[in-house]
Tab-separated table of C-alpha atoms (C1' of nucleotides) in Angstrom:
chain	number	residue	atom	x	y	z
A	1	MET	CA	175.836	148.316	86.136
A	2	SER	CA	175.643	144.657	86.676
A	3	VAL	CA	173.510	142.309	84.561
A	4	GLY	CA	170.984	141.505	87.286
A	5	THR	CA	170.233	145.078	88.148
A	6	ARG	CA	169.258	146.274	84.748
A	7	ALA	CA	165.592	146.103	84.484
A	8	HIS	CA	164.624	143.684	81.748
A	9	ARG	CA	166.970	144.603	78.986
A	10	PRO	CA	167.437	141.691	76.611
A	11	ARG	CA	170.669	139.704	77.076
A	12	THR	CA	173.839	140.506	75.046
A	13	ARG	CA	175.520	137.880	73.108
A	14	ILE	CA	178.509	138.110	75.546
A	15	GLN	CA	176.180	137.787	78.532
A	16	ARG	CA	174.545	134.607	77.216
A	17	GLU	CA	177.896	133.187	76.479
A	18	LYS	CA	179.499	134.120	79.746
A	19	ARG	CA	176.554	133.120	81.829
A	20	GLU	CA	176.600	129.608	80.178
A	21	LEU	CA	180.416	129.488	80.950
A	22	ILE	CA	179.711	130.328	84.641
A	23	LEU	CA	176.806	127.878	85.076
A	24	GLU	CA	179.026	124.993	83.581
A	25	ALA	CA	181.889	125.924	85.800
A	26	ALA	CA	179.501	126.152	88.816
A	27	LEU	CA	178.110	122.711	88.177
A	28	GLU	CA	181.570	121.360	88.276
A	29	VAL	CA	182.536	123.059	91.560
A	30	PHE	CA	179.237	122.903	93.378
A	31	SER	CA	178.625	119.179	92.583
A	32	ALA	CA	181.981	118.364	93.896
A	33	HIS	CA	182.047	120.530	97.173
A	34	GLY	CA	178.451	121.293	97.820
A	35	PHE	CA	177.134	124.937	98.169
A	36	ARG	CA	178.917	126.134	101.158
A	37	GLY	CA	182.041	124.073	100.376
A	38	SER	CA	182.450	126.089	97.075
A	39	THR	CA	183.723	129.542	96.798
A	40	ILE	CA	183.119	132.236	94.194
A	41	ASP	CA	186.780	132.367	93.477
A	42	GLN	CA	186.800	128.524	92.589
A	43	ILE	CA	183.995	129.042	90.210
A	44	ALA	CA	185.348	132.170	88.751
A	45	GLU	CA	188.832	130.422	88.191
A	46	ALA	CA	187.061	127.376	86.563
A	47	ALA	CA	185.166	129.703	84.334
A	48	GLY	CA	188.369	131.544	83.471
A	49	MET	CA	187.428	135.011	84.717
A	50	SER	CA	188.066	137.303	87.879
A	51	LYS	CA	185.666	137.226	90.720
A	52	PRO	CA	184.238	140.778	90.268
A	53	ASN	CA	183.683	139.903	86.554
A	54	LEU	CA	181.619	136.776	87.623
A	55	LEU	CA	179.806	139.019	90.046
A	56	TYR	CA	178.863	141.105	87.182
A	57	TYR	CA	176.787	138.224	85.715
A	58	PHE	CA	175.456	136.858	88.888
A	59	ARG	CA	175.017	139.216	91.742
A	60	ARG	CA	175.198	136.651	94.484
A	61	LYS	CA	176.621	133.145	94.923
A	62	GLU	CA	173.075	131.870	95.708
A	63	ASP	CA	171.782	133.274	92.338
A	64	ILE	CA	174.235	130.911	90.475
A	65	PHE	CA	173.144	127.968	92.507
A	66	THR	CA	169.281	128.494	92.090
A	67	THR	CA	169.663	129.255	88.458
A	68	LEU	CA	171.660	125.997	88.056
A	69	ILE	CA	169.327	123.844	90.051
A	70	HIS	CA	166.184	125.039	88.701
A	71	ARG	CA	167.216	124.658	85.156
A	72	LEU	CA	168.570	121.080	85.744
A	73	MET	CA	165.330	119.992	87.375
A	74	GLU	CA	163.754	119.885	84.015
A	75	THR	CA	166.220	117.565	82.418
A	76	TRP	CA	166.274	115.469	85.430
A	77	LEU	CA	162.670	114.751	85.348
A	78	ALA	CA	162.482	114.348	81.647
A	79	PRO	CA	162.750	110.501	81.759
A	80	LEU	CA	159.751	110.319	84.281
A	81	HIS	CA	157.727	112.594	81.873
A	82	GLU	CA	158.376	110.237	79.053
A	83	LEU	CA	156.844	107.439	81.111
A	84	ASP	CA	153.265	106.959	79.643
A	85	ASN	CA	150.828	104.127	78.963
A	86	VAL	CA	151.270	104.022	75.207
A	87	GLY	CA	153.487	100.864	75.203
A	88	ASP	CA	153.676	97.758	77.044
A	89	PRO	CA	153.949	98.352	80.768
A	90	MET	CA	156.910	96.172	81.585
A	91	THR	CA	158.678	97.686	78.632
A	92	GLU	CA	157.929	101.151	79.715
A	93	LEU	CA	159.260	100.598	83.044
A	94	ARG	CA	162.405	98.860	81.807
A	95	GLY	CA	163.004	101.844	79.587
A	96	TYR	CA	162.523	104.263	82.493
A	97	ILE	CA	165.178	102.336	84.497
A	98	ARG	CA	167.484	102.211	81.556
A	99	ARG	CA	167.212	106.015	81.194
A	100	LYS	CA	167.732	106.851	84.548
A	101	LEU	CA	170.796	104.658	84.815
A	102	GLU	CA	172.196	106.181	81.748
A	103	MET	CA	171.605	109.756	83.326
A	104	ALA	CA	173.556	108.599	86.489
A	105	ARG	CA	176.350	107.506	84.081
A	106	ASP	CA	176.383	110.456	81.925
A	107	TYR	CA	175.357	113.269	84.204
A	108	PRO	CA	176.861	112.435	87.708
A	109	ARG	CA	177.386	116.129	88.443
A	110	GLU	CA	173.776	116.992	88.199
A	111	SER	CA	172.824	113.876	90.175
A	112	ARG	CA	175.233	114.992	92.980
A	113	LEU	CA	173.970	118.485	92.910
A	114	PHE	CA	170.581	117.482	93.659
A	115	ALA	CA	171.577	114.851	96.167
A	116	ASN	CA	173.609	117.578	98.109
A	117	GLU	CA	170.726	120.060	98.016
A	118	ILE	CA	168.135	117.348	99.156
A	119	LEU	CA	170.528	116.236	102.056
A	120	GLN	CA	170.747	119.789	103.342
A	121	GLY	CA	166.966	119.802	103.674
A	122	ALA	CA	166.274	121.236	100.132
A	123	PRO	CA	165.977	124.855	101.375
A	124	ARG	CA	166.097	126.288	97.832
A	125	ILE	CA	163.801	123.845	96.020
A	126	MET	CA	161.163	122.840	98.577
A	127	LEU	CA	158.484	124.618	96.666
A	128	LEU	CA	159.440	122.632	93.484
A	129	LEU	CA	159.392	119.408	95.400
A	130	GLU	CA	155.980	120.062	96.734
A	131	GLY	CA	154.588	121.548	93.622
A	132	GLU	CA	155.840	120.284	90.242
A	133	LEU	CA	157.534	117.095	91.528
A	134	LYS	CA	154.728	115.918	93.733
A	135	ALA	CA	152.263	116.587	90.902
A	136	LEU	CA	154.425	114.693	88.318
A	137	VAL	CA	154.808	111.749	90.645
A	138	ASP	CA	151.065	111.656	91.552
A	139	GLU	CA	150.152	111.685	87.781
A	140	LYS	CA	152.664	108.803	87.026
A	141	ALA	CA	151.676	106.817	89.954
A	142	GLU	CA	148.105	106.940	88.554
A	143	VAL	CA	149.387	105.525	85.367
A	144	ILE	CA	151.176	102.826	87.061
A	145	ARG	CA	148.082	101.984	89.107
A	146	GLY	CA	146.189	101.714	85.955
A	147	TRP	CA	148.622	98.938	84.815
A	148	MET	CA	148.018	97.154	88.002
A	149	ARG	CA	144.234	97.104	87.602
A	150	ASP	CA	144.738	95.775	84.199
A	151	GLY	CA	146.787	93.003	85.645
A	152	LYS	CA	149.977	94.050	83.680
A	153	ILE	CA	152.206	94.312	86.708
A	154	ALA	CA	152.023	93.189	90.233
A	155	ARG	CA	150.086	95.336	92.690
A	156	CYS	CA	152.380	97.602	94.867
A	157	ASP	CA	152.567	101.136	96.097
A	158	PRO	CA	153.475	103.008	92.929
A	159	ARG	CA	155.185	105.969	94.690
A	160	HIS	CA	157.554	103.684	96.566
A	161	LEU	CA	158.116	101.925	93.327
A	162	ILE	CA	159.307	105.257	91.761
A	163	PHE	CA	161.468	106.148	94.860
A	164	SER	CA	163.147	102.780	94.756
A	165	ILE	CA	163.953	103.300	90.975
A	166	TRP	CA	165.377	106.765	91.803
A	167	ALA	CA	167.381	105.333	94.736
A	168	THR	CA	168.983	102.440	92.887
A	169	THR	CA	169.939	104.225	89.632
A	170	GLN	CA	171.169	107.488	91.270
A	171	HIS	CA	173.138	105.507	93.786
A	172	TYR	CA	175.536	104.877	91.033
A	173	ALA	CA	176.228	108.559	90.518
A	174	ASP	CA	175.963	109.806	94.196
A	175	PHE	CA	177.821	106.989	95.705
A	176	ASP	CA	180.262	106.376	92.865
A	177	VAL	CA	183.381	106.293	94.916
A	178	GLN	CA	181.950	103.660	97.316
A	179	VAL	CA	180.674	101.617	94.369
A	180	ARG	CA	184.221	101.729	92.909
A	181	ALA	CA	185.970	101.086	96.216
A	182	VAL	CA	183.805	97.968	96.845
A	183	LEU	CA	184.023	96.574	93.342
A	184	GLY	CA	187.789	97.117	93.119
A	185	PRO	CA	189.899	98.378	90.338
A	186	ASP	CA	188.752	95.614	87.889
A	187	ARG	CA	185.033	96.031	87.648
A	188	GLY	CA	185.028	99.587	89.055
A	189	GLY	CA	186.884	100.716	86.103
A	190	ASP	CA	184.081	100.340	83.622
A	191	GLY	CA	181.204	97.945	82.799
A	192	ARG	CA	179.812	98.416	86.286
A	193	PHE	CA	176.877	100.275	84.744
A	194	GLU	CA	176.151	97.242	82.368
A	195	ASP	CA	176.261	94.945	85.485
A	196	ALA	CA	173.968	97.290	87.385
A	197	ALA	CA	171.559	97.518	84.375
A	198	ARG	CA	171.401	93.825	84.158
A	199	PHE	CA	170.748	93.277	87.823
A	200	LEU	CA	168.198	96.006	88.029
A	201	GLU	CA	166.357	94.867	85.005
A	202	GLN	CA	166.125	91.326	86.310
A	203	LEU	CA	165.098	92.592	89.867
A	204	TYR	CA	162.264	94.718	88.595
A	205	LEU	CA	161.235	92.469	85.697
A	206	GLU	CA	160.786	89.486	88.224
A	207	GLY	CA	159.751	91.631	91.232
A	208	LEU	CA	156.897	93.282	89.284
A	209	ARG	CA	155.605	90.238	87.387
A	210	PRO	CA	151.839	90.056	87.942
B	1	MET	CA	197.316	121.461	128.089
B	2	SER	CA	194.758	120.170	125.718
B	3	VAL	CA	193.296	116.597	125.885
B	4	GLY	CA	194.885	115.481	122.602
B	5	THR	CA	198.409	116.724	123.379
B	6	ARG	CA	198.895	114.862	126.541
B	7	ALA	CA	200.616	111.609	125.645
B	8	HIS	CA	198.350	108.718	126.325
B	9	ARG	CA	197.092	109.692	129.819
B	10	PRO	CA	193.950	107.707	130.582
B	11	ARG	CA	190.769	109.819	130.128
B	12	THR	CA	189.112	111.602	133.026
B	13	ARG	CA	185.479	111.236	133.793
B	14	ILE	CA	184.752	114.783	132.584
B	15	GLN	CA	186.700	114.048	129.409
B	16	ARG	CA	184.777	111.012	128.646
B	17	GLU	CA	181.504	112.845	129.419
B	18	LYS	CA	182.371	116.047	127.534
B	19	ARG	CA	183.766	114.185	124.457
B	20	GLU	CA	180.407	112.241	124.164
B	21	LEU	CA	178.446	115.402	124.537
B	22	ILE	CA	180.537	116.977	121.756
B	23	LEU	CA	180.255	114.023	119.449
B	24	GLU	CA	176.438	113.944	119.925
B	25	ALA	CA	176.233	117.626	119.168
B	26	ALA	CA	178.583	117.322	116.181
B	27	LEU	CA	176.396	114.577	114.659
B	28	GLU	CA	173.409	116.855	114.796
B	29	VAL	CA	175.261	119.768	113.176
B	30	PHE	CA	177.504	117.912	110.716
B	31	SER	CA	174.432	115.706	109.452
B	32	ALA	CA	172.427	118.832	108.838
B	33	HIS	CA	175.003	120.951	107.112
B	34	GLY	CA	177.900	118.841	105.958
B	35	PHE	CA	181.524	119.182	107.031
B	36	ARG	CA	182.322	122.558	105.517
B	37	GLY	CA	178.782	123.900	106.201
B	38	SER	CA	179.220	123.457	109.801
B	39	THR	CA	181.138	125.719	112.155
B	40	ILE	CA	182.911	124.905	115.466
B	41	ASP	CA	180.675	127.606	117.036
B	42	GLN	CA	177.631	125.762	116.082
B	43	ILE	CA	178.799	122.466	117.485
B	44	ALA	CA	180.042	124.228	120.619
B	45	GLU	CA	176.584	125.978	121.175
B	46	ALA	CA	174.762	122.805	120.551
B	47	ALA	CA	177.001	121.038	123.024
B	48	GLY	CA	176.451	123.768	125.618
B	49	MET	CA	180.005	125.135	125.784
B	50	SER	CA	182.401	127.731	124.483
B	51	LYS	CA	184.506	127.320	121.396
B	52	PRO	CA	187.842	127.297	123.114
B	53	ASN	CA	186.339	124.811	125.617
B	54	LEU	CA	185.383	122.447	122.831
B	55	LEU	CA	188.820	122.875	121.165
B	56	TYR	CA	190.252	121.688	124.551
B	57	TYR	CA	188.716	118.257	123.944
B	58	PHE	CA	189.260	117.987	120.147
B	59	ARG	CA	192.129	119.997	118.854
B	60	ARG	CA	190.735	120.425	115.309
B	61	LYS	CA	187.358	120.474	113.666
B	62	GLU	CA	188.417	117.525	111.472
B	63	ASP	CA	189.369	115.360	114.580
B	64	ILE	CA	185.637	115.625	115.677
B	65	PHE	CA	184.555	114.603	112.158
B	66	THR	CA	186.890	111.667	111.770
B	67	THR	CA	186.323	110.327	115.343
B	68	LEU	CA	182.568	110.543	114.607
B	69	ILE	CA	182.498	108.913	111.208
B	70	HIS	CA	184.879	105.983	112.250
B	71	ARG	CA	182.884	105.276	115.275
B	72	LEU	CA	179.578	105.222	113.307
B	73	MET	CA	181.013	103.018	110.628
B	74	GLU	CA	180.738	100.085	112.932
B	75	THR	CA	177.174	100.362	113.874
B	76	TRP	CA	176.332	101.185	110.299
B	77	LEU	CA	177.736	97.978	109.067
B	78	ALA	CA	176.474	95.892	111.913
B	79	PRO	CA	173.342	94.715	110.072
B	80	LEU	CA	175.471	93.290	107.078
B	81	HIS	CA	177.682	91.634	109.643
B	82	GLU	CA	174.580	89.736	110.941
B	83	LEU	CA	173.879	88.349	107.481
B	84	ASP	CA	174.932	84.778	107.541
B	85	ASN	CA	173.832	81.408	106.170
B	86	VAL	CA	172.580	79.744	109.328
B	87	GLY	CA	168.919	80.430	108.355
B	88	ASP	CA	166.749	80.377	105.378
B	89	PRO	CA	168.201	82.605	102.696
B	90	MET	CA	165.014	84.550	101.761
B	91	THR	CA	164.463	85.099	105.544
B	92	GLU	CA	167.900	86.347	105.978
B	93	LEU	CA	167.675	88.763	103.221
B	94	ARG	CA	164.376	90.030	104.308
B	95	GLY	CA	165.589	90.488	107.875
B	96	TYR	CA	168.577	92.522	106.437
B	97	ILE	CA	166.399	94.840	104.492
B	98	ARG	CA	164.124	95.242	107.467
B	99	ARG	CA	167.099	96.169	109.687
B	100	LYS	CA	168.404	98.440	107.205
B	101	LEU	CA	165.177	100.279	106.905
B	102	GLU	CA	164.865	100.532	110.660
B	103	MET	CA	168.299	102.109	110.855
B	104	ALA	CA	167.218	104.670	108.205
B	105	ARG	CA	164.194	105.354	110.426
B	106	ASP	CA	166.015	105.480	113.789
B	107	TYR	CA	169.376	106.854	112.669
B	108	PRO	CA	168.843	109.301	109.922
B	109	ARG	CA	171.612	111.617	111.054
B	110	GLU	CA	174.157	108.889	110.773
B	111	SER	CA	172.923	107.918	107.299
B	112	ARG	CA	173.029	111.608	106.092
B	113	LEU	CA	176.549	111.982	107.708
B	114	PHE	CA	177.847	109.072	105.631
B	115	ALA	CA	176.010	110.215	102.481
B	116	ASN	CA	177.602	113.573	102.794
B	117	GLU	CA	181.040	112.167	103.143
B	118	ILE	CA	180.696	109.788	100.228
B	119	LEU	CA	179.122	112.686	98.087
B	120	GLN	CA	182.280	114.726	98.553
B	121	GLY	CA	184.393	111.847	97.426
B	122	ALA	CA	184.932	110.229	100.768
B	123	PRO	CA	188.349	111.968	101.362
B	124	ARG	CA	188.436	110.810	105.098
B	125	ILE	CA	187.146	107.173	104.889
B	126	MET	CA	188.439	106.043	101.408
B	127	LEU	CA	190.853	103.619	103.159
B	128	LEU	CA	187.993	102.209	105.125
B	129	LEU	CA	185.944	101.759	102.012
B	130	GLU	CA	188.694	100.009	100.146
B	131	GLY	CA	189.764	97.939	103.078
B	132	GLU	CA	187.072	96.730	105.668
B	133	LEU	CA	183.971	97.652	103.682
B	134	LYS	CA	185.263	95.869	100.534
B	135	ALA	CA	186.262	92.911	102.481
B	136	LEU	CA	182.977	92.596	104.220
B	137	VAL	CA	181.008	92.963	101.081
B	138	ASP	CA	183.170	90.462	99.255
B	139	GLU	CA	182.691	88.007	102.117
B	140	LYS	CA	178.887	88.447	102.184
B	141	ALA	CA	178.698	88.234	98.365
B	142	GLU	CA	180.194	84.850	98.546
B	143	VAL	CA	177.511	83.741	101.182
B	144	ILE	CA	174.864	85.009	98.755
B	145	ARG	CA	176.561	83.307	95.746
B	146	GLY	CA	176.335	80.167	97.851
B	147	TRP	CA	172.509	80.432	98.173
B	148	MET	CA	172.331	80.820	94.435
B	149	ARG	CA	174.351	77.750	93.794
B	150	ASP	CA	171.902	75.785	95.878
B	151	GLY	CA	169.066	77.316	94.033
B	152	LYS	CA	167.647	79.013	97.022
B	153	ILE	CA	167.607	82.443	95.336
B	154	ALA	CA	167.597	83.670	91.762
B	155	ARG	CA	171.054	84.120	90.299
B	156	CYS	CA	172.261	87.601	89.917
B	157	ASP	CA	175.280	89.800	90.728
B	158	PRO	CA	175.349	89.668	94.671
B	159	ARG	CA	177.398	92.985	95.019
B	160	HIS	CA	174.833	94.877	92.956
B	161	LEU	CA	172.014	93.290	95.154
B	162	ILE	CA	173.729	94.699	98.192
B	163	PHE	CA	174.042	98.177	96.689
B	164	SER	CA	170.442	98.131	95.770
B	165	ILE	CA	169.412	97.458	99.309
B	166	TRP	CA	171.676	100.128	100.631
B	167	ALA	CA	170.253	102.538	98.036
B	168	THR	CA	166.548	101.862	98.729
B	169	THR	CA	166.693	101.832	102.444
B	170	GLN	CA	168.952	104.735	103.000
B	171	HIS	CA	166.994	106.807	100.529
B	172	TYR	CA	164.217	107.116	103.239
B	173	ALA	CA	166.726	108.726	105.501
B	174	ASP	CA	168.970	110.780	103.000
B	175	PHE	CA	166.220	111.967	100.711
B	176	ASP	CA	163.700	112.302	103.575
B	177	VAL	CA	162.487	115.779	102.624
B	178	GLN	CA	161.728	114.694	99.182
B	179	VAL	CA	159.871	111.563	100.174
B	180	ARG	CA	157.817	113.575	102.570
B	181	ALA	CA	157.162	116.366	99.952
B	182	VAL	CA	156.061	113.847	97.358
B	183	LEU	CA	153.945	111.840	99.634
B	184	GLY	CA	152.247	114.876	101.148
B	185	PRO	CA	151.200	115.795	104.553
B	186	ASP	CA	149.003	112.643	105.045
B	187	ARG	CA	151.340	109.757	104.309
B	188	GLY	CA	154.469	111.797	104.825
B	189	GLY	CA	153.667	112.217	108.490
B	190	ASP	CA	154.211	108.623	109.434
B	191	GLY	CA	153.682	105.091	108.379
B	192	ARG	CA	155.775	105.740	105.149
B	193	PHE	CA	158.380	103.477	106.704
B	194	GLU	CA	155.707	100.606	106.914
B	195	ASP	CA	154.667	101.249	103.305
B	196	ALA	CA	158.334	101.235	102.257
B	197	ALA	CA	158.970	97.984	104.178
B	198	ARG	CA	155.874	96.353	102.470
B	199	PHE	CA	156.930	97.420	99.056
B	200	LEU	CA	160.654	96.436	99.378
B	201	GLU	CA	159.792	93.156	100.813
B	202	GLN	CA	157.509	92.307	98.040
B	203	LEU	CA	159.915	93.582	95.382
B	204	TYR	CA	162.848	91.547	96.716
B	205	LEU	CA	160.855	88.531	97.680
B	206	GLU	CA	159.431	88.219	94.102
B	207	GLY	CA	162.474	89.669	92.277
B	208	LEU	CA	164.850	87.046	93.859
B	209	ARG	CA	162.507	83.979	93.704
B	210	PRO	CA	164.649	81.139	92.130
C	1	DG	C1'	193.450	122.102	153.412
C	2	DC	C1'	196.508	122.427	149.857
C	3	DA	C1'	199.280	121.930	145.875
C	4	DA	C1'	199.107	119.951	141.483
C	5	DA	C1'	196.501	118.961	137.650
C	6	DT	C1'	192.650	119.743	134.902
C	7	DT	C1'	189.001	122.526	133.009
C	8	DT	C1'	186.904	126.995	131.440
C	9	DT	C1'	186.986	131.444	129.583
C	10	DG	C1'	187.863	136.012	127.281
C	11	DA	C1'	190.699	138.146	124.205
C	12	DC	C1'	192.894	137.875	120.304
C	13	DC	C1'	194.924	136.556	115.291
C	14	DG	C1'	195.532	135.613	110.533
C	15	DA	C1'	193.262	133.713	106.730
C	16	DT	C1'	189.343	133.332	103.978
C	17	DT	C1'	185.081	134.675	102.055
C	18	DG	C1'	181.119	137.014	99.970
C	19	DG	C1'	180.464	141.169	97.926
C	20	DA	C1'	180.941	146.528	96.861
C	21	DC	C1'	182.760	150.051	94.084
C	22	DA	C1'	184.752	153.083	90.945
C	23	DA	C1'	187.835	153.514	87.481
C	24	DA	C1'	189.666	151.607	83.191
C	25	DC	C1'	188.895	149.194	79.172
C	26	DG	C1'	186.180	147.389	74.900
C	27	DT	C1'	182.401	147.442	71.897
C	28	DT	C1'	178.994	149.281	69.023
C	29	DA	C1'	175.575	152.146	66.676
C	30	DG	C1'	175.011	156.363	64.475
D	1	DC	C1'	184.995	159.519	65.111
D	2	DT	C1'	182.507	159.587	69.125
D	3	DA	C1'	179.245	159.105	72.592
D	4	DA	C1'	176.783	155.666	75.009
D	5	DC	C1'	176.733	151.436	76.700
D	6	DG	C1'	178.698	147.077	78.074
D	7	DT	C1'	182.510	144.751	80.292
D	8	DT	C1'	186.711	143.868	83.139
D	9	DT	C1'	189.791	144.699	86.827
D	10	DG	C1'	192.173	146.071	91.188
D	11	DT	C1'	191.245	147.467	95.374
D	12	DC	C1'	188.936	147.479	99.439
D	13	DC	C1'	185.743	145.996	103.349
D	14	DA	C1'	183.100	143.636	106.903
D	15	DA	C1'	181.920	139.370	108.494
D	16	DT	C1'	183.118	134.887	109.613
D	17	DC	C1'	185.970	131.102	110.612
D	18	DG	C1'	189.472	127.902	112.554
D	19	DG	C1'	192.461	128.097	116.003
D	20	DT	C1'	195.854	130.124	119.805
D	21	DC	C1'	197.151	131.540	124.384
D	22	DA	C1'	197.519	133.095	128.895
D	23	DA	C1'	195.131	133.646	132.776
D	24	DA	C1'	191.295	132.360	135.701
D	25	DA	C1'	188.331	128.917	137.844
D	26	DT	C1'	187.585	124.299	139.256
D	27	DT	C1'	188.469	119.625	140.319
D	28	DT	C1'	191.407	116.042	142.166
D	29	DG	C1'	194.899	113.437	144.814
D	30	DC	C1'	197.156	113.404	149.054
DNA sequence: GCAAATTTTGACCGATTGGACAAACGTTAG
DNA sequence: CTAACGTTTGTCCAATCGGTCAAAATTTGC
């Protein structure tokens, strides 16, 4: 009997290990080829097991994907959660941009996985977007609006500010090949994230000065 | 004999019309599901013809895709071509941002098609990126650098400036469902492009002030 | 109007894919 | 040791997909 069918039996050590192995392999494959572009065989091979064996731990291809994307959602939104009004507003925002850019650098697969899902119309995470994500953005937008009322940063639409930070930082993960191609072999090799950080820091520092 | 196999016979009226019909249908399907996520049957149905009939005009699925993406590349880069140093630098940049945002609003399918291709590693347009695109960006980066030397705009890396404009504007096409979900039914319905234009205009106007 | 060329269609094919299943193999607790 | 449970594998299947092909239907040039 497969793992999924057993009703609420606690997970075995092997089950925990193998499921992690599969999810790691699936992240690699899904982020590179998208959902439909990936096959169970590819994931199974990347995880070092046979296809029926993989299907013993996840009954359907889609189960792997949804498990993966729901889990990643938390880590992906962590930087925004950290944004609060304890420190200096400009420092807070700069820190947020820096953390988002670091995530694009260190977790490009996660970024591309999300981008792919959103591009396809987000069929599997629409409820998450309308629920948790919207609530989080609304909450943080209110924090930012407070900064504006206090005259700490320039007045603007805080939600579009958040969008622009998402867009500019994730661009370096999602459009990596384009960035590399345009920058050429010299600056595309490395250090492009430092350049990006410098540029974005300046843009937002000056652009949001009250 | 199929259209592709005949050696350089001029295109019939029907061939021109039907090929356009197919490319329009393919844009619709490919932009929604990506290359591997789309089937010839889907495209054929969207174009109102049978699969073998479609394959009479394009011998392979990939031929449709490459024809489509190469043709779109021109219109997609047109706004950047228009960026030159005849007018006031700030006005030029603001116009570029506005045009890019209008393209995201009016041609979201094209934007998503490109995004999808880049996300998959740009296997079919890598040469274009390293060739035409890089050359164009290099050229325009030099124009922008000239503005900086003249003290017209703040000094920064012009290529990352271009990246950020691409990212922020195309975000409203590629991540449309996310933007709508976060903004909610009220502002997601319409007018979000005006809000975005206002925000971006302010961000870049202030952020690039010399 | 007719022959040649073009266009359309239905039937078909091999490869791939997601998934089912039962049997074999391993592991572990008593 | 052994019985129960967990894990792995080989085999198989139906559906889908990209693409072929020959024949039928239509259009075009003269």
